[in-house]
Amino acid sequence: MTVYLVGAGPGDPGLLTARALELIAAADVILYDRLIPRSALEGARPDATLIYAGKEGGGPSMPQSEISRLLVSHGRSAETVVRLKGGDPFVFGRGGEEAEELRAAEIDFEVVPGVTAGVAGPAYAGIPVTHRDGASAVAFVTGHEDPGKSSSALDWRALAAFPGTLVFYMGVRQLPAIASELVGAGRDPNEPAAVVSRGTLPDQEVVSSTLRRIAEVASDAGIRAPAVVVVGRVAGMRDALKWFESRPLAGFSVAVTRARAQASGLATRLAGLGAAVVEAPAIQIVPLASRRMPDVRGYDLVCLTSPNGVRILFDRLAAAGLDARALAGARVAAIGPGTASALRSHGVIADVVPSERFVAEGLVDALADVPVERALVARAAEARDVLVDALRERGAEVDVVALYETVASALTADQLSAVGDADYITFTSSSTVRYLLASAGGADWRPTGRLVSIGPVTSATLREHGLEPDVEATRHDIDGLVEALVADAGARA
Ligand code: SAH
């Protein structure tokens, strides 16, 4: 029976703390705000109660009294309640008030600090909020107050005289008033100032100027909320220290169409390179548990053609009370490094992996000198027969087990329009092409972005659907696809 007041950081999911993720995963009830990372709730338990307690773009918000009432009532009845707030819960997040309410109701609480927007936004803009030369102090100020109103809690003279950096958490509309109050109270109008909008998010925007001109510059640039403004010498360091915009995929949106379970590795890689990732899982992997599983111990060669196949094969072995030793008598072949690495995670080092061309033809070549009498090919239901045919042609007896099938996963209208508008769409298999197009309503669908294909088979499927791939990976795996995409983006930037 504890309520955790948890900071979710400023927006980049990578800035959620380890403790925050742990508590989100454990929570019975999560009361969350609007400004939390979009993916923050993905780790919640499927049976957790999720309650939205924020406001939609200036619309009516849940009154603070109602939030406190919910916290207290859930705090009394549920084991673990997480109150998830943007940034840090005790920095302009009303976390202090909520803690007071909980204390008054004699409900235990703990506070999990978060990365606050006033430090992280500037950092992602290349602005250190303190610096040995000239910024020995930093003040965090709420700019949500209406500066004109006489009851304003802000002492503008004191702020103007403050010997260090000023960081305002503010509504964008307050910016002109903040700047003019500061100058009016004696702050140097030529001091550098910067506005960081949507800091740490892929569409972060930053403008910088002098305090005198910053409001105009921000308004000309159409700066949107949420935003912080930094006033001080450090704001001028951005030119030398900016890094966020320099990442190879910064400014590009990239759609990932593979199955959700497989997408996260690719999505994380792309996001790490600066891309705004559009998640659009057009396919879903469904294990075919009902198919009879041959005894893998009877073969001298076992071929695996995807990481999914490996995962499901080991699930099936485990269900039969077996483990990696069932493969001890066979040579194990993997179609590429991803599959080999999935095998490694199960304690099996593949004997045969193509050194290039991670497709069936590549595996056939890699197996050329390997003696085979009885082979098992464990793969997807709807795979090509290249490998099976080639092994049979060599006189081997070949059994095929279909471990899983790839089925369509319907996309929402929002997802489809985001894919249609993305700068790049990645296709990691023929099925991603087929099912994305099926979801998008067929052959007439024309996305605006560049189409990136993992290899010739996927490219052929694109062409069958009247789409010409703009980029084809030379190495037919995820690394190769990312490499080709980065090269293309570099050439276009
Ligand atoms: N507790 C939060 C602040 C809540 S007040 C924290 O510690 O960060 C909300 C204000 O925070 C917004 O109006 C805006 O000024 C600022 N803010 C929140 N997220 C932001 C972001 N990603 N980029 C810039 N400012 C942000």
mmCIF file of N, CA, C and O and ligand atoms in Angstrom, residues 10 35 86-88 91-92 116-117 144 169-170 196 198-199 226-228, ligand 1:
data_model
loop_
_atom_site.group_PDB
_atom_site.id
_atom_site.type_symbol
_atom_site.label_atom_id
_atom_site.label_comp_id
_atom_site.label_asym_id
_atom_site.label_seq_id
_atom_site.Cartn_x
_atom_site.Cartn_y
_atom_site.Cartn_z
ATOM 1 N N PRO A 10 11.582 13.963 -19.464
ATOM 2 C CA PRO A 10 11.051 15.022 -20.322
ATOM 3 C C PRO A 10 10.449 14.551 -21.643
ATOM 4 O O PRO A 10 9.894 15.351 -22.377
ATOM 5 N N LEU A 35 2.275 14.818 -20.285
ATOM 6 C CA LEU A 35 3.647 14.975 -20.763
ATOM 7 C C LEU A 35 4.554 13.838 -20.283
ATOM 8 O O LEU A 35 5.603 14.068 -19.703
ATOM 9 N N GLY A 86 5.390 13.993 -15.835
ATOM 10 C CA GLY A 86 6.478 14.389 -16.724
ATOM 11 C C GLY A 86 7.636 14.977 -15.928
ATOM 12 O O GLY A 86 7.434 15.575 -14.868
ATOM 13 N N GLY A 87 8.838 14.804 -16.430
ATOM 14 C CA GLY A 87 10.011 15.401 -15.799
ATOM 15 C C GLY A 87 10.237 14.866 -14.414
ATOM 16 O O GLY A 87 10.234 13.651 -14.186
ATOM 17 N N ASP A 88 10.401 15.767 -13.466
ATOM 18 C CA ASP A 88 10.582 15.412 -12.057
ATOM 19 C C ASP A 88 9.292 15.752 -11.316
ATOM 20 O O ASP A 88 8.701 16.810 -11.547
ATOM 21 N N VAL A 91 9.308 19.123 -9.364
ATOM 22 C CA VAL A 91 9.652 20.371 -10.050
ATOM 23 C C VAL A 91 8.424 20.812 -10.850
ATOM 24 O O VAL A 91 8.096 20.213 -11.872
ATOM 25 N N PHE A 92 7.734 21.814 -10.381
ATOM 26 C CA PHE A 92 6.537 22.352 -11.030
ATOM 27 C C PHE A 92 5.548 21.266 -11.441
ATOM 28 O O PHE A 92 4.873 21.392 -12.458
ATOM 29 N N THR A 116 14.484 16.401 -15.187
ATOM 30 C CA THR A 116 13.583 17.529 -15.395
ATOM 31 C C THR A 116 13.834 18.240 -16.736
ATOM 32 O O THR A 116 14.971 18.306 -17.220
ATOM 33 N N ALA A 117 12.742 18.749 -17.324
ATOM 34 C CA ALA A 117 12.832 19.361 -18.650
ATOM 35 C C ALA A 117 13.769 20.564 -18.675
ATOM 36 O O ALA A 117 14.413 20.831 -19.695
ATOM 37 N N HIS A 144 4.451 30.028 -15.990
ATOM 38 C CA HIS A 144 3.018 29.832 -16.269
ATOM 39 C C HIS A 144 2.178 30.919 -15.634
ATOM 40 O O HIS A 144 1.054 31.153 -16.034
ATOM 41 N N TYR A 169 10.083 27.479 -17.114
ATOM 42 C CA TYR A 169 9.114 26.488 -17.584
ATOM 43 C C TYR A 169 7.880 27.321 -17.893
ATOM 44 O O TYR A 169 7.318 27.954 -16.997
ATOM 45 N N MET A 170 7.478 27.319 -19.152
ATOM 46 C CA MET A 170 6.487 28.337 -19.485
ATOM 47 C C MET A 170 5.544 27.898 -20.582
ATOM 48 O O MET A 170 5.828 27.010 -21.370
ATOM 49 N N VAL A 196 13.735 26.063 -26.091
ATOM 50 C CA VAL A 196 13.797 24.653 -26.474
ATOM 51 C C VAL A 196 12.373 24.111 -26.431
ATOM 52 O O VAL A 196 11.751 24.051 -25.371
ATOM 53 N N ARG A 198 9.693 21.026 -27.193
ATOM 54 C CA ARG A 198 9.630 19.567 -27.283
ATOM 55 C C ARG A 198 11.012 18.943 -27.090
ATOM 56 O O ARG A 198 11.445 18.050 -27.820
ATOM 57 N N GLY A 199 11.699 19.473 -26.072
ATOM 58 C CA GLY A 199 13.060 19.035 -25.802
ATOM 59 C C GLY A 199 13.170 17.534 -25.591
ATOM 60 O O GLY A 199 12.298 16.926 -24.974
ATOM 61 N N PRO A 226 5.318 21.793 -25.464
ATOM 62 C CA PRO A 226 5.913 22.406 -24.281
ATOM 63 C C PRO A 226 7.297 22.966 -24.597
ATOM 64 O O PRO A 226 7.987 22.448 -25.456
ATOM 65 N N ALA A 227 7.640 24.032 -23.888
ATOM 66 C CA ALA A 227 8.932 24.662 -24.155
ATOM 67 C C ALA A 227 9.508 25.265 -22.884
ATOM 68 O O ALA A 227 8.774 25.622 -21.963
ATOM 69 N N VAL A 228 10.817 25.345 -22.852
ATOM 70 C CA VAL A 228 11.485 26.086 -21.790
ATOM 71 C C VAL A 228 12.317 27.172 -22.454
ATOM 72 O O VAL A 228 12.768 27.015 -23.588
HETATM 73 N N1 SAH B 1 7.656 18.300 -13.694
HETATM 74 C C1 SAH B 1 8.040 18.732 -15.028
HETATM 75 C C2 SAH B 1 7.530 20.132 -15.339
HETATM 76 C C3 SAH B 1 6.024 20.219 -15.367
HETATM 77 S S1 SAH B 1 5.441 21.811 -15.804
HETATM 78 C C4 SAH B 1 9.563 18.660 -15.148
HETATM 79 O O1 SAH B 1 10.256 18.454 -14.157
HETATM 80 O O2 SAH B 1 10.065 18.765 -16.275
HETATM 81 C C5 SAH B 1 5.259 21.638 -17.547
HETATM 82 C C6 SAH B 1 6.261 22.509 -18.259
HETATM 83 O O3 SAH B 1 7.502 21.828 -18.342
HETATM 84 C C7 SAH B 1 5.907 22.798 -19.684
HETATM 85 O O4 SAH B 1 5.010 23.876 -19.789
HETATM 86 C C8 SAH B 1 7.245 23.161 -20.259
HETATM 87 O O5 SAH B 1 7.641 24.446 -19.905
HETATM 88 C C9 SAH B 1 8.145 22.192 -19.527
HETATM 89 N N2 SAH B 1 8.380 20.979 -20.322
HETATM 90 C C10 SAH B 1 7.932 19.734 -20.077
HETATM 91 N N3 SAH B 1 8.383 18.866 -21.016
HETATM 92 C C11 SAH B 1 9.148 19.595 -21.855
HETATM 93 C C12 SAH B 1 9.920 19.284 -23.010
HETATM 94 N N4 SAH B 1 9.981 18.029 -23.507
HETATM 95 N N5 SAH B 1 10.601 20.277 -23.622
HETATM 96 C C13 SAH B 1 10.553 21.543 -23.145
HETATM 97 N N6 SAH B 1 9.836 21.891 -22.058
HETATM 98 C C14 SAH B 1 9.151 20.935 -21.416
#
